[in-house]
Amino acid sequence: AALAAHKMLWSRQQGGAETTVVTAFYSLIFFTSILRAIWFLIPNYIWKPSYVPSAVMAFDPEHPSWVGSFLSEIVLSAGAL
């Protein structure tokens, strides 16, 4: 993340069309690395209560654990783009 942020600042100082593409590329790396860091820094018991898969319907008030699993998959998918 730090390297991507440094490259973004450096490429903005240079100017030109190529640097716009480079800045966009490093911006994407920067934001996906932040999402990956969020996913790794939050303990797994907050995302999912168990490693064992279970059949739970979404929006089920009796099983609120589906929310953590859903958010985990969204953050992980967005960080993998």
mmCIF file of N, CA, C and O in Angstrom:
data_model
loop_
_atom_site.group_PDB
_atom_site.id
_atom_site.type_symbol
_atom_site.label_atom_id
_atom_site.label_comp_id
_atom_site.label_asym_id
_atom_site.label_seq_id
_atom_site.Cartn_x
_atom_site.Cartn_y
_atom_site.Cartn_z
ATOM 1 N N ALA A 1 0.832 -1.187 0.000
ATOM 2 C CA ALA A 1 0.000 0.000 0.000
ATOM 3 C C ALA A 1 0.881 1.257 0.000
ATOM 4 O O ALA A 1 0.568 2.225 -0.682
ATOM 5 N N ALA A 2 1.954 1.215 0.765
ATOM 6 C CA ALA A 2 2.833 2.378 0.838
ATOM 7 C C ALA A 2 3.528 2.624 -0.500
ATOM 8 O O ALA A 2 3.665 3.778 -0.932
ATOM 9 N N LEU A 3 3.955 1.560 -1.158
ATOM 10 C CA LEU A 3 4.614 1.703 -2.459
ATOM 11 C C LEU A 3 3.644 2.251 -3.503
ATOM 12 O O LEU A 3 4.001 3.126 -4.296
ATOM 13 N N ALA A 4 2.407 1.761 -3.486
ATOM 14 C CA ALA A 4 1.408 2.254 -4.438
ATOM 15 C C ALA A 4 1.113 3.727 -4.199
ATOM 16 O O ALA A 4 0.978 4.502 -5.156
ATOM 17 N N ALA A 5 1.018 4.143 -2.942
ATOM 18 C CA ALA A 5 0.776 5.552 -2.634
ATOM 19 C C ALA A 5 1.950 6.416 -3.086
ATOM 20 O O ALA A 5 1.755 7.506 -3.635
ATOM 21 N N HIS A 6 3.167 5.927 -2.897
ATOM 22 C CA HIS A 6 4.353 6.670 -3.335
ATOM 23 C C HIS A 6 4.373 6.817 -4.850
ATOM 24 O O HIS A 6 4.660 7.895 -5.385
ATOM 25 N N LYS A 7 4.062 5.751 -5.572
ATOM 26 C CA LYS A 7 4.044 5.810 -7.040
ATOM 27 C C LYS A 7 2.955 6.750 -7.546
ATOM 28 O O LYS A 7 3.134 7.433 -8.545
ATOM 29 N N MET A 8 1.804 6.787 -6.857
ATOM 30 C CA MET A 8 0.738 7.695 -7.265
ATOM 31 C C MET A 8 1.193 9.140 -7.136
ATOM 32 O O MET A 8 0.962 9.951 -8.032
ATOM 33 N N LEU A 9 1.827 9.482 -6.023
ATOM 34 C CA LEU A 9 2.301 10.854 -5.835
ATOM 35 C C LEU A 9 3.383 11.215 -6.846
ATOM 36 O O LEU A 9 3.412 12.325 -7.376
ATOM 37 N N TRP A 10 4.275 10.282 -7.131
ATOM 38 C CA TRP A 10 5.343 10.530 -8.088
ATOM 39 C C TRP A 10 4.790 10.737 -9.489
ATOM 40 O O TRP A 10 5.207 11.632 -10.206
ATOM 41 N N SER A 11 3.818 9.926 -9.907
ATOM 42 C CA SER A 11 3.312 10.023 -11.271
ATOM 43 C C SER A 11 2.486 11.281 -11.480
ATOM 44 O O SER A 11 2.421 11.800 -12.589
ATOM 45 N N ARG A 12 1.873 11.806 -10.439
ATOM 46 C CA ARG A 12 1.123 13.060 -10.592
ATOM 47 C C ARG A 12 2.044 14.244 -10.838
ATOM 48 O O ARG A 12 1.650 15.218 -11.474
ATOM 49 N N GLN A 13 3.257 14.180 -10.371
ATOM 50 C CA GLN A 13 4.208 15.275 -10.571
ATOM 51 C C GLN A 13 4.750 15.290 -11.994
ATOM 52 O O GLN A 13 5.184 16.329 -12.470
ATOM 53 N N GLN A 14 4.738 14.178 -12.683
ATOM 54 C CA GLN A 14 5.334 14.072 -14.013
ATOM 55 C C GLN A 14 4.437 14.640 -15.110
ATOM 56 O O GLN A 14 4.923 15.239 -16.040
ATOM 57 N N GLY A 15 3.121 14.390 -15.060
ATOM 58 C CA GLY A 15 2.202 14.888 -16.072
ATOM 59 C C GLY A 15 2.199 14.013 -17.313
ATOM 60 O O GLY A 15 3.071 13.181 -17.513
ATOM 61 N N GLY A 16 1.179 14.172 -18.161
ATOM 62 C CA GLY A 16 1.084 13.427 -19.404
ATOM 63 C C GLY A 16 0.053 12.319 -19.358
ATOM 64 O O GLY A 16 -0.461 11.961 -18.298
ATOM 65 N N ALA A 17 -0.265 11.759 -20.528
ATOM 66 C CA ALA A 17 -1.293 10.724 -20.637
ATOM 67 C C ALA A 17 -0.852 9.407 -20.016
ATOM 68 O O ALA A 17 -1.653 8.704 -19.412
ATOM 69 N N GLU A 18 0.420 9.078 -20.196
ATOM 70 C CA GLU A 18 0.907 7.816 -19.636
ATOM 71 C C GLU A 18 0.828 7.825 -18.118
ATOM 72 O O GLU A 18 0.526 6.814 -17.496
ATOM 73 N N THR A 19 1.111 8.970 -17.522
ATOM 74 C CA THR A 19 1.077 9.032 -16.058
ATOM 75 C C THR A 19 -0.341 8.925 -15.524
ATOM 76 O O THR A 19 -0.539 8.451 -14.405
ATOM 77 N N THR A 20 -1.326 9.328 -16.330
ATOM 78 C CA THR A 20 -2.720 9.159 -15.910
ATOM 79 C C THR A 20 -3.059 7.685 -15.813
ATOM 80 O O THR A 20 -3.706 7.253 -14.857
ATOM 81 N N VAL A 21 -2.610 6.904 -16.768
ATOM 82 C CA VAL A 21 -2.842 5.461 -16.741
ATOM 83 C C VAL A 21 -2.098 4.827 -15.574
ATOM 84 O O VAL A 21 -2.645 3.983 -14.855
ATOM 85 N N VAL A 22 -0.859 5.244 -15.360
ATOM 86 C CA VAL A 22 -0.066 4.711 -14.253
ATOM 87 C C VAL A 22 -0.700 5.075 -12.919
ATOM 88 O O VAL A 22 -0.791 4.248 -12.009
ATOM 89 N N THR A 23 -1.182 6.304 -12.798
ATOM 90 C CA THR A 23 -1.833 6.736 -11.564
ATOM 91 C C THR A 23 -3.090 5.921 -11.308
ATOM 92 O O THR A 23 -3.344 5.500 -10.179
ATOM 93 N N ALA A 24 -3.881 5.682 -12.339
ATOM 94 C CA ALA A 24 -5.089 4.870 -12.173
ATOM 95 C C ALA A 24 -4.731 3.444 -11.771
ATOM 96 O O ALA A 24 -5.389 2.852 -10.905
ATOM 97 N N PHE A 25 -3.693 2.891 -12.369
ATOM 98 C CA PHE A 25 -3.258 1.534 -12.049
ATOM 99 C C PHE A 25 -2.809 1.431 -10.594
ATOM 100 O O PHE A 25 -3.224 0.535 -9.861
ATOM 101 N N TYR A 26 -1.970 2.356 -10.163
ATOM 102 C CA TYR A 26 -1.489 2.323 -8.783
ATOM 103 C C TYR A 26 -2.587 2.677 -7.790
ATOM 104 O O TYR A 26 -2.571 2.219 -6.653
ATOM 105 N N SER A 27 -3.553 3.487 -8.201
ATOM 106 C CA SER A 27 -4.698 3.768 -7.333
ATOM 107 C C SER A 27 -5.497 2.495 -7.090
ATOM 108 O O SER A 27 -5.937 2.226 -5.962
ATOM 109 N N LEU A 28 -5.700 1.700 -8.130
ATOM 110 C CA LEU A 28 -6.414 0.441 -7.992
ATOM 111 C C LEU A 28 -5.658 -0.514 -7.066
ATOM 112 O O LEU A 28 -6.264 -1.147 -6.188
ATOM 113 N N ILE A 29 -4.354 -0.599 -7.222
ATOM 114 C CA ILE A 29 -3.545 -1.439 -6.333
ATOM 115 C C ILE A 29 -3.649 -0.941 -4.894
ATOM 116 O O ILE A 29 -3.791 -1.730 -3.955
ATOM 117 N N PHE A 30 -3.600 0.363 -4.703
ATOM 118 C CA PHE A 30 -3.675 0.951 -3.372
ATOM 119 C C PHE A 30 -4.998 0.613 -2.687
ATOM 120 O O PHE A 30 -5.021 0.169 -1.539
ATOM 121 N N PHE A 31 -6.105 0.797 -3.381
ATOM 122 C CA PHE A 31 -7.413 0.551 -2.762
ATOM 123 C C PHE A 31 -7.677 -0.929 -2.528
ATOM 124 O O PHE A 31 -8.264 -1.303 -1.516
ATOM 125 N N THR A 32 -7.235 -1.786 -3.434
ATOM 126 C CA THR A 32 -7.424 -3.217 -3.196
ATOM 127 C C THR A 32 -6.540 -3.706 -2.053
ATOM 128 O O THR A 32 -6.944 -4.581 -1.293
ATOM 129 N N SER A 33 -5.358 -3.123 -1.899
ATOM 130 C CA SER A 33 -4.509 -3.528 -0.771
ATOM 131 C C SER A 33 -5.106 -3.073 0.553
ATOM 132 O O SER A 33 -4.987 -3.780 1.563
ATOM 133 N N ILE A 34 -5.775 -1.939 0.571
ATOM 134 C CA ILE A 34 -6.463 -1.501 1.788
ATOM 135 C C ILE A 34 -7.606 -2.456 2.122
ATOM 136 O O ILE A 34 -7.787 -2.832 3.287
ATOM 137 N N LEU A 35 -8.369 -2.868 1.119
ATOM 138 C CA LEU A 35 -9.459 -3.824 1.369
ATOM 139 C C LEU A 35 -8.916 -5.158 1.868
ATOM 140 O O LEU A 35 -9.485 -5.765 2.777
ATOM 141 N N ARG A 36 -7.824 -5.614 1.288
ATOM 142 C CA ARG A 36 -7.213 -6.863 1.756
ATOM 143 C C ARG A 36 -6.720 -6.723 3.194
ATOM 144 O O ARG A 36 -6.866 -7.630 3.996
ATOM 145 N N ALA A 37 -6.141 -5.576 3.519
ATOM 146 C CA ALA A 37 -5.662 -5.353 4.888
ATOM 147 C C ALA A 37 -6.822 -5.342 5.873
ATOM 148 O O ALA A 37 -6.714 -5.904 6.972
ATOM 149 N N ILE A 38 -7.929 -4.729 5.487
ATOM 150 C CA ILE A 38 -9.112 -4.741 6.353
ATOM 151 C C ILE A 38 -9.560 -6.170 6.595
ATOM 152 O O ILE A 38 -9.861 -6.559 7.721
ATOM 153 N N TRP A 39 -9.585 -6.972 5.535
ATOM 154 C CA TRP A 39 -10.046 -8.354 5.671
ATOM 155 C C TRP A 39 -9.116 -9.156 6.582
ATOM 156 O O TRP A 39 -9.568 -9.979 7.369
ATOM 157 N N PHE A 40 -7.808 -8.907 6.494
ATOM 158 C CA PHE A 40 -6.860 -9.641 7.334
ATOM 159 C C PHE A 40 -6.822 -9.130 8.773
ATOM 160 O O PHE A 40 -6.542 -9.893 9.694
ATOM 161 N N LEU A 41 -7.078 -7.846 8.986
ATOM 162 C CA LEU A 41 -6.969 -7.283 10.328
ATOM 163 C C LEU A 41 -8.186 -7.562 11.213
ATOM 164 O O LEU A 41 -8.056 -7.592 12.432
ATOM 165 N N ILE A 42 -9.348 -7.744 10.620
ATOM 166 C CA ILE A 42 -10.547 -8.056 11.411
ATOM 167 C C ILE A 42 -10.530 -9.546 11.720
ATOM 168 O O ILE A 42 -10.412 -10.361 10.810
ATOM 169 N N PRO A 43 -10.640 -9.914 12.994
ATOM 170 C CA PRO A 43 -10.593 -11.342 13.353
ATOM 171 C C PRO A 43 -11.702 -12.146 12.688
ATOM 172 O O PRO A 43 -12.791 -11.627 12.431
ATOM 173 N N ASN A 44 -11.405 -13.401 12.429
ATOM 174 C CA ASN A 44 -12.349 -14.249 11.701
ATOM 175 C C ASN A 44 -13.631 -14.504 12.480
ATOM 176 O O ASN A 44 -14.676 -14.699 11.882
ATOM 177 N N TYR A 45 -13.580 -14.507 13.802
ATOM 178 C CA TYR A 45 -14.799 -14.767 14.559
ATOM 179 C C TYR A 45 -15.821 -13.633 14.407
ATOM 180 O O TYR A 45 -16.997 -13.817 14.671
ATOM 181 N N ILE A 46 -15.378 -12.463 13.956
ATOM 182 C CA ILE A 46 -16.321 -11.377 13.667
ATOM 183 C C ILE A 46 -16.980 -11.610 12.313
ATOM 184 O O ILE A 46 -18.177 -11.390 12.151
ATOM 185 N N TRP A 47 -16.187 -12.050 11.333
ATOM 186 C CA TRP A 47 -16.755 -12.319 10.010
ATOM 187 C C TRP A 47 -17.687 -13.518 10.046
ATOM 188 O O TRP A 47 -18.822 -13.444 9.595
ATOM 189 N N LYS A 48 -17.181 -14.640 10.550
ATOM 190 C CA LYS A 48 -17.930 -15.891 10.552
ATOM 191 C C LYS A 48 -17.730 -16.574 11.902
ATOM 192 O O LYS A 48 -16.611 -16.652 12.383
ATOM 193 N N PRO A 49 -18.789 -17.104 12.488
ATOM 194 C CA PRO A 49 -18.613 -17.752 13.789
ATOM 195 C C PRO A 49 -17.946 -19.118 13.716
ATOM 196 O O PRO A 49 -17.458 -19.627 14.704
ATOM 197 N N SER A 50 -17.893 -19.724 12.535
ATOM 198 C CA SER A 50 -17.331 -21.063 12.413
ATOM 199 C C SER A 50 -16.713 -21.229 11.035
ATOM 200 O O SER A 50 -17.142 -20.611 10.065
ATOM 201 N N TYR A 51 -15.685 -22.083 10.960
ATOM 202 C CA TYR A 51 -15.084 -22.396 9.664
ATOM 203 C C TYR A 51 -15.924 -23.401 8.885
ATOM 204 O O TYR A 51 -15.770 -23.559 7.685
ATOM 205 N N VAL A 52 -16.788 -24.125 9.580
ATOM 206 C CA VAL A 52 -17.594 -25.163 8.951
ATOM 207 C C VAL A 52 -18.774 -24.516 8.225
ATOM 208 O O VAL A 52 -19.524 -23.748 8.822
ATOM 209 N N PRO A 53 -18.943 -24.779 6.947
ATOM 210 C CA PRO A 53 -20.074 -24.200 6.232
ATOM 211 C C PRO A 53 -21.405 -24.730 6.777
ATOM 212 O O PRO A 53 -21.509 -25.877 7.183
ATOM 213 N N SER A 54 -22.380 -23.869 6.793
ATOM 214 C CA SER A 54 -23.713 -24.280 7.223
ATOM 215 C C SER A 54 -24.747 -23.622 6.319
ATOM 216 O O SER A 54 -24.539 -22.511 5.834
ATOM 217 N N ALA A 55 -25.828 -24.303 6.127
ATOM 218 C CA ALA A 55 -26.895 -23.787 5.267
ATOM 219 C C ALA A 55 -27.761 -22.831 6.080
ATOM 220 O O ALA A 55 -28.579 -23.244 6.895
ATOM 221 N N VAL A 56 -27.564 -21.547 5.859
ATOM 222 C CA VAL A 56 -28.339 -20.514 6.546
ATOM 223 C C VAL A 56 -28.875 -19.569 5.489
ATOM 224 O O VAL A 56 -28.137 -19.126 4.610
ATOM 225 N N MET A 57 -30.145 -19.283 5.586
ATOM 226 C CA MET A 57 -30.763 -18.362 4.632
ATOM 227 C C MET A 57 -30.408 -16.918 4.986
ATOM 228 O O MET A 57 -30.322 -16.567 6.162
ATOM 229 N N ALA A 58 -30.226 -16.101 3.984
ATOM 230 C CA ALA A 58 -29.988 -14.681 4.210
ATOM 231 C C ALA A 58 -31.266 -14.042 4.752
ATOM 232 O O ALA A 58 -32.377 -14.511 4.493
ATOM 233 N N PHE A 59 -31.102 -12.993 5.501
ATOM 234 C CA PHE A 59 -32.198 -12.240 6.116
ATOM 235 C C PHE A 59 -32.966 -13.073 7.138
ATOM 236 O O PHE A 59 -34.121 -12.799 7.417
ATOM 237 N N ASP A 60 -32.313 -14.090 7.709
ATOM 238 C CA ASP A 60 -32.945 -14.928 8.723
ATOM 239 C C ASP A 60 -32.689 -14.312 10.094
ATOM 240 O O ASP A 60 -31.541 -14.238 10.530
ATOM 241 N N PRO A 61 -33.731 -13.864 10.801
ATOM 242 C CA PRO A 61 -33.513 -13.228 12.103
ATOM 243 C C PRO A 61 -32.994 -14.189 13.172
ATOM 244 O O PRO A 61 -32.415 -13.759 14.166
ATOM 245 N N GLU A 62 -33.173 -15.487 12.983
ATOM 246 C CA GLU A 62 -32.688 -16.462 13.951
ATOM 247 C C GLU A 62 -31.192 -16.756 13.785
ATOM 248 O O GLU A 62 -30.567 -17.305 14.688
ATOM 249 N N HIS A 63 -30.635 -16.439 12.628
ATOM 250 C CA HIS A 63 -29.214 -16.685 12.347
ATOM 251 C C HIS A 63 -28.575 -15.393 11.820
ATOM 252 O O HIS A 63 -28.431 -15.222 10.610
ATOM 253 N N PRO A 64 -28.193 -14.490 12.721
ATOM 254 C CA PRO A 64 -27.602 -13.233 12.252
ATOM 255 C C PRO A 64 -26.181 -13.376 11.714
ATOM 256 O O PRO A 64 -25.602 -12.411 11.233
ATOM 257 N N SER A 65 -25.618 -14.584 11.768
ATOM 258 C CA SER A 65 -24.236 -14.762 11.308
ATOM 259 C C SER A 65 -24.090 -14.625 9.797
ATOM 260 O O SER A 65 -22.977 -14.485 9.300
ATOM 261 N N TRP A 66 -25.179 -14.648 9.062
ATOM 262 C CA TRP A 66 -25.091 -14.526 7.613
ATOM 263 C C TRP A 66 -24.551 -13.154 7.216
ATOM 264 O O TRP A 66 -23.907 -13.019 6.172
ATOM 265 N N VAL A 67 -24.757 -12.141 8.044
ATOM 266 C CA VAL A 67 -24.298 -10.787 7.719
ATOM 267 C C VAL A 67 -22.766 -10.740 7.667
ATOM 268 O O VAL A 67 -22.185 -10.183 6.744
ATOM 269 N N GLY A 68 -22.117 -11.355 8.653
ATOM 270 C CA GLY A 68 -20.658 -11.374 8.662
ATOM 271 C C GLY A 68 -20.082 -12.118 7.480
ATOM 272 O O GLY A 68 -19.103 -11.678 6.861
ATOM 273 N N SER A 69 -20.696 -13.241 7.134
ATOM 274 C CA SER A 69 -20.234 -14.005 5.972
ATOM 275 C C SER A 69 -20.411 -13.206 4.688
ATOM 276 O O SER A 69 -19.541 -13.193 3.821
ATOM 277 N N PHE A 70 -21.532 -12.532 4.573
ATOM 278 C CA PHE A 70 -21.809 -11.730 3.387
ATOM 279 C C PHE A 70 -20.803 -10.585 3.259
ATOM 280 O O PHE A 70 -20.217 -10.363 2.190
ATOM 281 N N LEU A 71 -20.562 -9.857 4.362
ATOM 282 C CA LEU A 71 -19.599 -8.750 4.324
ATOM 283 C C LEU A 71 -18.184 -9.237 4.057
ATOM 284 O O LEU A 71 -17.419 -8.580 3.346
ATOM 285 N N SER A 72 -17.850 -10.395 4.604
ATOM 286 C CA SER A 72 -16.529 -10.970 4.356
ATOM 287 C C SER A 72 -16.333 -11.253 2.868
ATOM 288 O O SER A 72 -15.288 -10.934 2.298
ATOM 289 N N GLU A 73 -17.333 -11.829 2.252
ATOM 290 C CA GLU A 73 -17.218 -12.144 0.817
ATOM 291 C C GLU A 73 -17.179 -10.887 -0.041
ATOM 292 O O GLU A 73 -16.473 -10.833 -1.042
ATOM 293 N N ILE A 74 -17.920 -9.856 0.348
ATOM 294 C CA ILE A 74 -17.903 -8.593 -0.412
ATOM 295 C C ILE A 74 -16.520 -7.947 -0.332
ATOM 296 O O ILE A 74 -15.945 -7.542 -1.346
ATOM 297 N N VAL A 75 -15.962 -7.854 0.873
ATOM 298 C CA VAL A 75 -14.645 -7.235 1.039
ATOM 299 C C VAL A 75 -13.570 -8.056 0.335
ATOM 300 O O VAL A 75 -12.688 -7.518 -0.340
ATOM 301 N N LEU A 76 -13.645 -9.380 0.463
ATOM 302 C CA LEU A 76 -12.661 -10.245 -0.176
ATOM 303 C C LEU A 76 -12.763 -10.168 -1.704
ATOM 304 O O LEU A 76 -11.749 -10.108 -2.397
ATOM 305 N N SER A 77 -13.979 -10.130 -2.231
ATOM 306 C CA SER A 77 -14.166 -10.031 -3.687
ATOM 307 C C SER A 77 -13.689 -8.691 -4.216
ATOM 308 O O SER A 77 -13.035 -8.614 -5.257
ATOM 309 N N ALA A 78 -14.015 -7.616 -3.505
ATOM 310 C CA ALA A 78 -13.588 -6.285 -3.950
ATOM 311 C C ALA A 78 -12.063 -6.153 -3.864
ATOM 312 O O ALA A 78 -11.449 -5.489 -4.700
ATOM 313 N N GLY A 79 -11.456 -6.805 -2.887
ATOM 314 C CA GLY A 79 -10.004 -6.760 -2.761
ATOM 315 C C GLY A 79 -9.284 -7.634 -3.771
ATOM 316 O O GLY A 79 -8.084 -7.529 -3.931
ATOM 317 N N ALA A 80 -10.011 -8.495 -4.456
ATOM 318 C CA ALA A 80 -9.399 -9.375 -5.437
ATOM 319 C C ALA A 80 -9.522 -8.847 -6.869
ATOM 320 O O ALA A 80 -9.058 -9.478 -7.793
ATOM 321 N N LEU A 81 -10.144 -7.706 -7.042
ATOM 322 C CA LEU A 81 -10.336 -7.186 -8.397
ATOM 323 C C LEU A 81 -9.023 -6.793 -9.024
ATOM 324 O O LEU A 81 -8.322 -6.020 -8.821
#
